Amino acid sequence: MHILFAILAGTTIVTSRNVNAMLAKKIGAIESTFFNYFVGLLLSIVVFFFSKEAILPLFIPEGFSDVIMYLGGILGVVAIIISNFITPKISAFLMTLLIFISQLITGIVLDFFLYGEFSLPKVIGGFLVLIGLIYNLYLDKKDNTETAK
Amino acid sequence: MTKGLALFNGILYSLMILMNGLLAESYGNYYSTVLVHLFGLIAIILYMLFKKKRLFPKEVFPLLLYTGGAIGVLTVVFNNVAFSSLGVTATLGLGLLGQSITSLVIDQWGLLGAEKTPFKKKKLIGICIILAGIAVMLFL
């Protein structure tokens, strides 16, 4: 079940990115990011309302791990602003590749710190995922250059 | 510089999965999703004020164009659930598989404003390699 959820997260990322890109063409990238969070906040409040989860008071962060867990939402915005900035300056192929590479390497490092052990299957698996992505991205790139000619 | 920023962005995405996952473990999945969007909204509003952008445009567009954020709520919920049992790397790997397949579907029929690009059988090779990588991650 958790596996299916992780795959579906990829589906919703791409769908929402495409919808946001359509909106960005009309009103601008930053403005579309604003609506992304605005609509997201409204819907998550509705979902929360039906979830029967308790409203807990936010506790004051004490240690490092307390502080960083509040920063996820802000990092998301920083990532979007950076990607708006770099998208016109770099080929889609290279950008996707670089983001995927550092994403997976960071994931492996974070899991190492979280679970305290170095997982060889995760490294090998991550490397294979990367090869598969690079191969398909390369097919896209080859196709684009041929159309350009 | 640009390449460095792209690498940096990948680091941010992974950190985000971890941070949102930790927040969900402390506050619950749905409450934390509200918090993630609230903090994100505050961050983008501050940035827009700094850039002197207007918050709401004069023109109103079809409602469908504004659903990106609603779909994004699902991403946060799905990632939080997955992270709790799979950790960061496997969640990412499976997410990348989902992204690859969804992109292929969108390109095949030119959905959501994308250019129509017919499916190439060779891409199945890439998908198979990704699947193999995920199998190694999860089952070894």
PDB file of C-alpha atoms in Angstrom:
ATOM      1  CA  MET A   1       0.000   0.000   0.000  1.00  0.00           C
ATOM      2  CA  HIS A   2       2.794   2.365   0.959  1.00  0.00           C
ATOM      3  CA  ILE A   3       4.540   1.462  -2.287  1.00  0.00           C
ATOM      4  CA  LEU A   4       1.452   2.459  -4.271  1.00  0.00           C
ATOM      5  CA  PHE A   5       1.249   5.777  -2.380  1.00  0.00           C
ATOM      6  CA  ALA A   6       4.879   6.575  -3.182  1.00  0.00           C
ATOM      7  CA  ILE A   7       4.252   5.924  -6.906  1.00  0.00           C
ATOM      8  CA  LEU A   8       1.061   8.012  -6.832  1.00  0.00           C
ATOM      9  CA  ALA A   9       3.052  10.868  -5.280  1.00  0.00           C
ATOM     10  CA  GLY A  10       5.061  10.894  -8.533  1.00  0.00           C
ATOM     11  CA  THR A  11       1.820  10.993 -10.559  1.00  0.00           C
ATOM     12  CA  THR A  12       0.420  13.935  -8.612  1.00  0.00           C
ATOM     13  CA  ILE A  13       3.762  15.811  -8.772  1.00  0.00           C
ATOM     14  CA  VAL A  14       3.766  15.702 -12.580  1.00  0.00           C
ATOM     15  CA  THR A  15       0.032  16.494 -12.885  1.00  0.00           C
ATOM     16  CA  SER A  16       0.196  19.434 -10.517  1.00  0.00           C
ATOM     17  CA  ARG A  17       3.410  20.716 -12.142  1.00  0.00           C
ATOM     18  CA  ASN A  18       1.715  20.709 -15.571  1.00  0.00           C
ATOM     19  CA  VAL A  19      -1.432  22.445 -14.284  1.00  0.00           C
ATOM     20  CA  ASN A  20       0.685  25.057 -12.473  1.00  0.00           C
ATOM     21  CA  ALA A  21       2.721  25.615 -15.641  1.00  0.00           C
ATOM     22  CA  MET A  22      -0.502  26.295 -17.584  1.00  0.00           C
ATOM     23  CA  LEU A  23      -1.546  28.838 -14.950  1.00  0.00           C
ATOM     24  CA  ALA A  24       1.965  30.336 -14.912  1.00  0.00           C
ATOM     25  CA  LYS A  25       1.676  31.072 -18.643  1.00  0.00           C
ATOM     26  CA  LYS A  26      -1.377  33.234 -17.906  1.00  0.00           C
ATOM     27  CA  ILE A  27      -0.422  35.006 -14.689  1.00  0.00           C
ATOM     28  CA  GLY A  28       3.323  34.439 -14.130  1.00  0.00           C
ATOM     29  CA  ALA A  29       5.400  31.845 -12.283  1.00  0.00           C
ATOM     30  CA  ILE A  30       5.448  33.449  -8.835  1.00  0.00           C
ATOM     31  CA  GLU A  31       1.739  34.241  -8.950  1.00  0.00           C
ATOM     32  CA  SER A  32       0.970  30.654  -9.921  1.00  0.00           C
ATOM     33  CA  THR A  33       3.080  29.440  -6.963  1.00  0.00           C
ATOM     34  CA  PHE A  34       1.000  31.675  -4.701  1.00  0.00           C
ATOM     35  CA  PHE A  35      -2.216  30.031  -5.917  1.00  0.00           C
ATOM     36  CA  ASN A  36      -0.618  26.608  -5.571  1.00  0.00           C
ATOM     37  CA  TYR A  37      -0.163  27.193  -1.836  1.00  0.00           C
ATOM     38  CA  PHE A  38      -3.371  29.194  -1.389  1.00  0.00           C
ATOM     39  CA  VAL A  39      -5.621  26.498  -2.905  1.00  0.00           C
ATOM     40  CA  GLY A  40      -3.511  23.795  -1.231  1.00  0.00           C
ATOM     41  CA  LEU A  41      -4.019  25.394   2.183  1.00  0.00           C
ATOM     42  CA  LEU A  42      -7.797  25.643   1.700  1.00  0.00           C
ATOM     43  CA  LEU A  43      -8.131  22.019   0.594  1.00  0.00           C
ATOM     44  CA  SER A  44      -5.823  20.661   3.310  1.00  0.00           C
ATOM     45  CA  ILE A  45      -7.926  22.473   5.934  1.00  0.00           C
ATOM     46  CA  VAL A  46     -11.075  20.805   4.539  1.00  0.00           C
ATOM     47  CA  VAL A  47      -9.376  17.379   4.514  1.00  0.00           C
ATOM     48  CA  PHE A  48      -8.064  17.939   8.032  1.00  0.00           C
ATOM     49  CA  PHE A  49     -11.554  18.882   9.197  1.00  0.00           C
ATOM     50  CA  PHE A  50     -12.880  15.496   8.086  1.00  0.00           C
ATOM     51  CA  SER A  51      -9.848  13.529   9.305  1.00  0.00           C
ATOM     52  CA  LYS A  52     -10.728  13.726  13.013  1.00  0.00           C
ATOM     53  CA  GLU A  53      -7.110  14.504  13.815  1.00  0.00           C
ATOM     54  CA  ALA A  54      -6.727  16.747  16.863  1.00  0.00           C
ATOM     55  CA  ILE A  55      -5.601  20.365  16.596  1.00  0.00           C
ATOM     56  CA  LEU A  56      -2.428  20.309  18.654  1.00  0.00           C
ATOM     57  CA  PRO A  57      -0.821  23.513  19.837  1.00  0.00           C
ATOM     58  CA  LEU A  58       2.487  24.035  18.015  1.00  0.00           C
ATOM     59  CA  PHE A  59       5.227  23.298  20.493  1.00  0.00           C
ATOM     60  CA  ILE A  60       8.302  25.472  20.688  1.00  0.00           C
ATOM     61  CA  PRO A  61      11.147  23.726  18.865  1.00  0.00           C
ATOM     62  CA  GLU A  62      13.823  22.508  21.255  1.00  0.00           C
ATOM     63  CA  GLY A  63      16.468  20.576  19.353  1.00  0.00           C
ATOM     64  CA  PHE A  64      17.781  20.636  15.789  1.00  0.00           C
ATOM     65  CA  SER A  65      15.282  18.035  14.536  1.00  0.00           C
ATOM     66  CA  ASP A  66      12.426  20.115  16.001  1.00  0.00           C
ATOM     67  CA  VAL A  67      13.536  23.211  14.120  1.00  0.00           C
ATOM     68  CA  ILE A  68      14.070  21.544  10.740  1.00  0.00           C
ATOM     69  CA  MET A  69      10.680  19.848  10.610  1.00  0.00           C
ATOM     70  CA  TYR A  70       8.989  23.261  10.372  1.00  0.00           C
ATOM     71  CA  LEU A  71      11.075  24.262   7.370  1.00  0.00           C
ATOM     72  CA  GLY A  72       9.680  21.804   4.765  1.00  0.00           C
ATOM     73  CA  GLY A  73       6.979  24.173   3.485  1.00  0.00           C
ATOM     74  CA  ILE A  74       9.454  27.040   3.161  1.00  0.00           C
ATOM     75  CA  LEU A  75      12.008  24.854   1.354  1.00  0.00           C
ATOM     76  CA  GLY A  76       9.318  23.940  -1.175  1.00  0.00           C
ATOM     77  CA  VAL A  77       8.882  27.623  -2.044  1.00  0.00           C
ATOM     78  CA  VAL A  78      12.655  28.176  -2.264  1.00  0.00           C
ATOM     79  CA  ALA A  79      12.919  25.167  -4.615  1.00  0.00           C
ATOM     80  CA  ILE A  80      10.178  26.582  -6.881  1.00  0.00           C
ATOM     81  CA  ILE A  81      11.801  30.048  -6.997  1.00  0.00           C
ATOM     82  CA  ILE A  82      15.179  28.493  -7.861  1.00  0.00           C
ATOM     83  CA  SER A  83      13.675  26.300 -10.570  1.00  0.00           C
ATOM     84  CA  ASN A  84      11.913  29.340 -12.118  1.00  0.00           C
ATOM     85  CA  PHE A  85      15.295  31.045 -12.168  1.00  0.00           C
ATOM     86  CA  ILE A  86      17.309  28.208 -13.727  1.00  0.00           C
ATOM     87  CA  THR A  87      14.749  26.717 -16.166  1.00  0.00           C
ATOM     88  CA  PRO A  88      15.413  29.251 -18.967  1.00  0.00           C
ATOM     89  CA  LYS A  89      19.206  29.001 -18.517  1.00  0.00           C
ATOM     90  CA  ILE A  90      19.750  25.266 -18.781  1.00  0.00           C
ATOM     91  CA  SER A  91      18.459  22.455 -21.010  1.00  0.00           C
ATOM     92  CA  ALA A  92      15.541  20.476 -19.583  1.00  0.00           C
ATOM     93  CA  PHE A  93      17.669  17.333 -20.008  1.00  0.00           C
ATOM     94  CA  LEU A  94      20.549  18.589 -17.873  1.00  0.00           C
ATOM     95  CA  MET A  95      18.298  20.179 -15.268  1.00  0.00           C
ATOM     96  CA  THR A  96      16.187  17.044 -14.744  1.00  0.00           C
ATOM     97  CA  LEU A  97      19.339  14.935 -14.621  1.00  0.00           C
ATOM     98  CA  LEU A  98      21.143  17.123 -12.059  1.00  0.00           C
ATOM     99  CA  ILE A  99      18.058  17.391  -9.830  1.00  0.00           C
ATOM    100  CA  PHE A 100      17.474  13.613  -9.892  1.00  0.00           C
ATOM    101  CA  ILE A 101      21.141  12.837  -9.164  1.00  0.00           C
ATOM    102  CA  SER A 102      21.413  15.126  -6.153  1.00  0.00           C
ATOM    103  CA  GLN A 103      17.941  14.073  -4.959  1.00  0.00           C
ATOM    104  CA  LEU A 104      18.898  10.403  -4.831  1.00  0.00           C
ATOM    105  CA  ILE A 105      22.348  10.997  -3.321  1.00  0.00           C
ATOM    106  CA  THR A 106      20.821  13.223  -0.625  1.00  0.00           C
ATOM    107  CA  GLY A 107      18.165  10.572  -0.003  1.00  0.00           C
ATOM    108  CA  ILE A 108      20.835   7.923   0.575  1.00  0.00           C
ATOM    109  CA  VAL A 109      22.794  10.227   2.929  1.00  0.00           C
ATOM    110  CA  LEU A 110      19.619  11.150   4.878  1.00  0.00           C
ATOM    111  CA  ASP A 111      18.585   7.501   5.254  1.00  0.00           C
ATOM    112  CA  PHE A 112      22.109   6.804   6.536  1.00  0.00           C
ATOM    113  CA  PHE A 113      21.680   9.409   9.274  1.00  0.00           C
ATOM    114  CA  LEU A 114      18.090   8.343  10.031  1.00  0.00           C
ATOM    115  CA  TYR A 115      18.613   4.614  10.318  1.00  0.00           C
ATOM    116  CA  GLY A 116      22.293   4.637  11.299  1.00  0.00           C
ATOM    117  CA  GLU A 117      23.400   2.092   8.751  1.00  0.00           C
ATOM    118  CA  PHE A 118      24.673   2.246   5.227  1.00  0.00           C
ATOM    119  CA  SER A 119      22.253   0.374   2.961  1.00  0.00           C
ATOM    120  CA  LEU A 120      23.999  -1.102  -0.075  1.00  0.00           C
ATOM    121  CA  PRO A 121      20.734  -2.228  -1.772  1.00  0.00           C
ATOM    122  CA  LYS A 122      19.450   1.367  -1.598  1.00  0.00           C
ATOM    123  CA  VAL A 123      22.631   2.697  -3.210  1.00  0.00           C
ATOM    124  CA  ILE A 124      22.643   0.066  -5.977  1.00  0.00           C
ATOM    125  CA  GLY A 125      18.867   0.441  -6.473  1.00  0.00           C
ATOM    126  CA  GLY A 126      19.144   4.240  -6.553  1.00  0.00           C
ATOM    127  CA  PHE A 127      21.942   3.961  -9.108  1.00  0.00           C
ATOM    128  CA  LEU A 128      19.782   1.693 -11.340  1.00  0.00           C
ATOM    129  CA  VAL A 129      16.813   4.090 -11.074  1.00  0.00           C
ATOM    130  CA  LEU A 130      19.160   6.850 -12.187  1.00  0.00           C
ATOM    131  CA  ILE A 131      20.446   4.839 -15.181  1.00  0.00           C
ATOM    132  CA  GLY A 132      16.863   4.122 -16.290  1.00  0.00           C
ATOM    133  CA  LEU A 133      15.949   7.818 -16.018  1.00  0.00           C
ATOM    134  CA  ILE A 134      19.079   8.946 -17.862  1.00  0.00           C
ATOM    135  CA  TYR A 135      18.412   6.470 -20.680  1.00  0.00           C
ATOM    136  CA  ASN A 136      14.845   7.742 -21.189  1.00  0.00           C
ATOM    137  CA  LEU A 137      15.889  11.381 -20.874  1.00  0.00           C
ATOM    138  CA  TYR A 138      18.593  10.699 -23.456  1.00  0.00           C
ATOM    139  CA  LEU A 139      15.955   9.271 -25.859  1.00  0.00           C
ATOM    140  CA  ASP A 140      13.947  12.505 -25.426  1.00  0.00           C
ATOM    141  CA  LYS A 141      16.999  14.634 -26.023  1.00  0.00           C
ATOM    142  CA  LYS A 142      18.034  12.725 -29.142  1.00  0.00           C
ATOM    143  CA  ASP A 143      14.502  13.118 -30.459  1.00  0.00           C
ATOM    144  CA  ASN A 144      14.478  16.868 -29.818  1.00  0.00           C
ATOM    145  CA  THR A 145      17.807  17.454 -31.555  1.00  0.00           C
ATOM    146  CA  GLU A 146      16.603  15.484 -34.576  1.00  0.00           C
ATOM    147  CA  THR A 147      13.402  17.543 -34.833  1.00  0.00           C
ATOM    148  CA  ALA A 148      15.447  20.721 -34.487  1.00  0.00           C
ATOM    149  CA  LYS A 149      17.561  19.709 -37.483  1.00  0.00           C
TER     150      LYS A 149
ATOM    151  CA  MET B   1      26.343  28.477 -11.106  1.00  0.00           C
ATOM    152  CA  THR B   2      23.150  27.340 -12.824  1.00  0.00           C
ATOM    153  CA  LYS B   3      24.226  23.682 -12.594  1.00  0.00           C
ATOM    154  CA  GLY B   4      25.091  24.153  -8.936  1.00  0.00           C
ATOM    155  CA  LEU B   5      21.610  25.561  -8.308  1.00  0.00           C
ATOM    156  CA  ALA B   6      20.020  22.571 -10.062  1.00  0.00           C
ATOM    157  CA  LEU B   7      22.004  20.201  -7.807  1.00  0.00           C
ATOM    158  CA  PHE B   8      21.042  22.309  -4.801  1.00  0.00           C
ATOM    159  CA  ASN B   9      17.379  22.027  -5.788  1.00  0.00           C
ATOM    160  CA  GLY B  10      17.573  18.244  -5.716  1.00  0.00           C
ATOM    161  CA  ILE B  11      18.994  18.432  -2.185  1.00  0.00           C
ATOM    162  CA  LEU B  12      16.092  20.689  -1.188  1.00  0.00           C
ATOM    163  CA  TYR B  13      13.489  18.218  -2.528  1.00  0.00           C
ATOM    164  CA  SER B  14      14.967  15.344  -0.515  1.00  0.00           C
ATOM    165  CA  LEU B  15      15.249  17.439   2.650  1.00  0.00           C
ATOM    166  CA  MET B  16      11.635  18.470   2.142  1.00  0.00           C
ATOM    167  CA  ILE B  17      10.422  14.836   2.129  1.00  0.00           C
ATOM    168  CA  LEU B  18      12.332  14.260   5.377  1.00  0.00           C
ATOM    169  CA  MET B  19      11.130  17.452   7.095  1.00  0.00           C
ATOM    170  CA  ASN B  20       7.489  17.047   6.098  1.00  0.00           C
ATOM    171  CA  GLY B  21       7.694  13.391   7.141  1.00  0.00           C
ATOM    172  CA  LEU B  22       9.037  14.333  10.579  1.00  0.00           C
ATOM    173  CA  LEU B  23       6.343  16.987  10.961  1.00  0.00           C
ATOM    174  CA  ALA B  24       3.681  14.394  10.090  1.00  0.00           C
ATOM    175  CA  GLU B  25       5.084  12.013  12.712  1.00  0.00           C
ATOM    176  CA  SER B  26       4.778  14.738  15.372  1.00  0.00           C
ATOM    177  CA  TYR B  27       1.440  16.299  14.438  1.00  0.00           C
ATOM    178  CA  GLY B  28      -0.412  13.752  12.310  1.00  0.00           C
ATOM    179  CA  ASN B  29      -0.565  13.457   8.530  1.00  0.00           C
ATOM    180  CA  TYR B  30      -3.400  15.879   7.755  1.00  0.00           C
ATOM    181  CA  TYR B  31      -2.655  18.520  10.360  1.00  0.00           C
ATOM    182  CA  SER B  32       0.963  18.634   9.191  1.00  0.00           C
ATOM    183  CA  THR B  33      -0.209  19.016   5.577  1.00  0.00           C
ATOM    184  CA  VAL B  34      -2.109  22.147   6.660  1.00  0.00           C
ATOM    185  CA  LEU B  35       1.048  23.437   8.372  1.00  0.00           C
ATOM    186  CA  VAL B  36       3.253  22.725   5.330  1.00  0.00           C
ATOM    187  CA  HIS B  37       0.922  24.751   3.094  1.00  0.00           C
ATOM    188  CA  LEU B  38       0.501  27.510   5.667  1.00  0.00           C
ATOM    189  CA  PHE B  39       4.267  27.992   6.070  1.00  0.00           C
ATOM    190  CA  GLY B  40       4.744  27.766   2.303  1.00  0.00           C
ATOM    191  CA  LEU B  41       2.016  30.356   1.710  1.00  0.00           C
ATOM    192  CA  ILE B  42       3.583  32.744   4.241  1.00  0.00           C
ATOM    193  CA  ALA B  43       6.981  32.291   2.528  1.00  0.00           C
ATOM    194  CA  ILE B  44       5.598  33.015  -0.963  1.00  0.00           C
ATOM    195  CA  ILE B  45       3.580  36.037   0.252  1.00  0.00           C
ATOM    196  CA  LEU B  46       6.718  37.506   1.883  1.00  0.00           C
ATOM    197  CA  TYR B  47       8.622  36.926  -1.374  1.00  0.00           C
ATOM    198  CA  MET B  48       5.845  38.595  -3.414  1.00  0.00           C
ATOM    199  CA  LEU B  49       5.727  41.591  -1.075  1.00  0.00           C
ATOM    200  CA  PHE B  50       9.510  41.865  -1.428  1.00  0.00           C
ATOM    201  CA  LYS B  51       9.176  41.699  -5.230  1.00  0.00           C
ATOM    202  CA  LYS B  52       6.163  44.077  -5.107  1.00  0.00           C
ATOM    203  CA  LYS B  53       3.907  41.649  -6.996  1.00  0.00           C
ATOM    204  CA  ARG B  54       0.128  41.850  -6.760  1.00  0.00           C
ATOM    205  CA  LEU B  55      -1.391  38.864  -4.953  1.00  0.00           C
ATOM    206  CA  PHE B  56      -4.600  38.431  -6.945  1.00  0.00           C
ATOM    207  CA  PRO B  57      -4.603  39.101 -10.700  1.00  0.00           C
ATOM    208  CA  LYS B  58      -7.355  41.248 -12.226  1.00  0.00           C
ATOM    209  CA  GLU B  59      -8.455  38.585 -14.664  1.00  0.00           C
ATOM    210  CA  VAL B  60     -10.127  35.329 -13.593  1.00  0.00           C
ATOM    211  CA  PHE B  61      -9.285  32.115 -15.460  1.00  0.00           C
ATOM    212  CA  PRO B  62     -11.062  28.729 -15.609  1.00  0.00           C
ATOM    213  CA  LEU B  63     -11.192  27.054 -12.210  1.00  0.00           C
ATOM    214  CA  LEU B  64      -9.336  24.018 -13.531  1.00  0.00           C
ATOM    215  CA  LEU B  65      -6.147  26.076 -13.860  1.00  0.00           C
ATOM    216  CA  TYR B  66      -6.109  26.638 -10.099  1.00  0.00           C
ATOM    217  CA  THR B  67      -6.279  22.969  -9.134  1.00  0.00           C
ATOM    218  CA  GLY B  68      -2.477  22.465  -9.126  1.00  0.00           C
ATOM    219  CA  GLY B  69      -2.329  23.217  -5.405  1.00  0.00           C
ATOM    220  CA  ALA B  70      -5.207  20.849  -4.660  1.00  0.00           C
ATOM    221  CA  ILE B  71      -3.388  18.023  -6.455  1.00  0.00           C
ATOM    222  CA  GLY B  72      -0.248  19.027  -4.559  1.00  0.00           C
ATOM    223  CA  VAL B  73      -2.024  18.307  -1.259  1.00  0.00           C
ATOM    224  CA  LEU B  74      -2.234  14.682  -2.360  1.00  0.00           C
ATOM    225  CA  THR B  75       1.524  14.680  -3.047  1.00  0.00           C
ATOM    226  CA  VAL B  76       2.290  15.764   0.518  1.00  0.00           C
ATOM    227  CA  VAL B  77      -0.124  13.218   2.039  1.00  0.00           C
ATOM    228  CA  PHE B  78       1.154  10.351  -0.166  1.00  0.00           C
ATOM    229  CA  ASN B  79       4.810  11.204   0.547  1.00  0.00           C
ATOM    230  CA  ASN B  80       4.227  11.410   4.294  1.00  0.00           C
ATOM    231  CA  VAL B  81       2.533   8.005   4.405  1.00  0.00           C
ATOM    232  CA  ALA B  82       5.243   6.428   2.244  1.00  0.00           C
ATOM    233  CA  PHE B  83       8.146   8.028   4.142  1.00  0.00           C
ATOM    234  CA  SER B  84       6.949   6.588   7.452  1.00  0.00           C
ATOM    235  CA  SER B  85       7.655   3.026   6.332  1.00  0.00           C
ATOM    236  CA  LEU B  86       9.996   3.337   3.333  1.00  0.00           C
ATOM    237  CA  GLY B  87      12.445   6.107   4.277  1.00  0.00           C
ATOM    238  CA  VAL B  88      13.683   8.826   1.897  1.00  0.00           C
ATOM    239  CA  THR B  89      15.496   6.895  -0.871  1.00  0.00           C
ATOM    240  CA  ALA B  90      12.795   4.300  -1.617  1.00  0.00           C
ATOM    241  CA  THR B  91      10.056   6.983  -1.482  1.00  0.00           C
ATOM    242  CA  LEU B  92      12.062   9.004  -4.007  1.00  0.00           C
ATOM    243  CA  GLY B  93      12.777   6.016  -6.262  1.00  0.00           C
ATOM    244  CA  LEU B  94       9.115   5.018  -6.423  1.00  0.00           C
ATOM    245  CA  GLY B  95       8.129   8.674  -6.927  1.00  0.00           C
ATOM    246  CA  LEU B  96      10.518   8.905  -9.885  1.00  0.00           C
ATOM    247  CA  LEU B  97       8.896   5.786 -11.381  1.00  0.00           C
ATOM    248  CA  GLY B  98       5.475   7.426 -10.966  1.00  0.00           C
ATOM    249  CA  GLN B  99       6.795  10.627 -12.556  1.00  0.00           C
ATOM    250  CA  SER B 100       8.252   8.750 -15.540  1.00  0.00           C
ATOM    251  CA  ILE B 101       5.067   6.800 -16.246  1.00  0.00           C
ATOM    252  CA  THR B 102       2.802   9.839 -15.800  1.00  0.00           C
ATOM    253  CA  SER B 103       4.989  11.944 -18.108  1.00  0.00           C
ATOM    254  CA  LEU B 104       4.786   9.221 -20.754  1.00  0.00           C
ATOM    255  CA  VAL B 105       0.972   9.187 -20.512  1.00  0.00           C
ATOM    256  CA  ILE B 106       0.737  12.994 -20.654  1.00  0.00           C
ATOM    257  CA  ASP B 107       3.095  13.187 -23.652  1.00  0.00           C
ATOM    258  CA  GLN B 108       1.382  10.330 -25.499  1.00  0.00           C
ATOM    259  CA  TRP B 109      -1.945  12.171 -25.692  1.00  0.00           C
ATOM    260  CA  GLY B 110      -0.635  15.725 -25.307  1.00  0.00           C
ATOM    261  CA  LEU B 111      -2.631  16.273 -22.111  1.00  0.00           C
ATOM    262  CA  LEU B 112      -2.492  19.370 -19.864  1.00  0.00           C
ATOM    263  CA  GLY B 113      -0.950  21.673 -22.423  1.00  0.00           C
ATOM    264  CA  ALA B 114       1.952  19.317 -23.204  1.00  0.00           C
ATOM    265  CA  GLU B 115       3.154  18.726 -26.740  1.00  0.00           C
ATOM    266  CA  LYS B 116       1.968  15.415 -28.191  1.00  0.00           C
ATOM    267  CA  THR B 117       4.924  13.029 -28.326  1.00  0.00           C
ATOM    268  CA  PRO B 118       4.121   9.455 -29.360  1.00  0.00           C
ATOM    269  CA  PHE B 119       5.447   6.708 -27.090  1.00  0.00           C
ATOM    270  CA  LYS B 120       8.739   5.109 -28.058  1.00  0.00           C
ATOM    271  CA  LYS B 121       9.067   1.409 -27.309  1.00  0.00           C
ATOM    272  CA  LYS B 122      12.704   1.966 -26.362  1.00  0.00           C
ATOM    273  CA  LYS B 123      11.491   3.812 -23.304  1.00  0.00           C
ATOM    274  CA  LEU B 124      10.248   0.539 -21.867  1.00  0.00           C
ATOM    275  CA  ILE B 125      13.931  -0.360 -21.429  1.00  0.00           C
ATOM    276  CA  GLY B 126      14.420   2.679 -19.186  1.00  0.00           C
ATOM    277  CA  ILE B 127      11.254   1.892 -17.222  1.00  0.00           C
ATOM    278  CA  CYS B 128      12.427  -1.720 -16.741  1.00  0.00           C
ATOM    279  CA  ILE B 129      15.808  -0.537 -15.407  1.00  0.00           C
ATOM    280  CA  ILE B 130      13.995   1.795 -12.980  1.00  0.00           C
ATOM    281  CA  LEU B 131      11.758  -1.105 -11.871  1.00  0.00           C
ATOM    282  CA  ALA B 132      14.819  -3.295 -11.341  1.00  0.00           C
ATOM    283  CA  GLY B 133      16.405  -0.559  -9.206  1.00  0.00           C
ATOM    284  CA  ILE B 134      13.267  -0.282  -7.079  1.00  0.00           C
ATOM    285  CA  ALA B 135      13.112  -4.070  -6.661  1.00  0.00           C
ATOM    286  CA  VAL B 136      16.730  -4.024  -5.426  1.00  0.00           C
ATOM    287  CA  MET B 137      15.921  -1.181  -2.994  1.00  0.00           C
ATOM    288  CA  LEU B 138      12.826  -2.808  -1.545  1.00  0.00           C
ATOM    289  CA  PHE B 139      13.455  -6.523  -1.581  1.00  0.00           C
ATOM    290  CA  LEU B 140      17.196  -7.050  -1.046  1.00  0.00           C
TER     291      LEU B 140
END
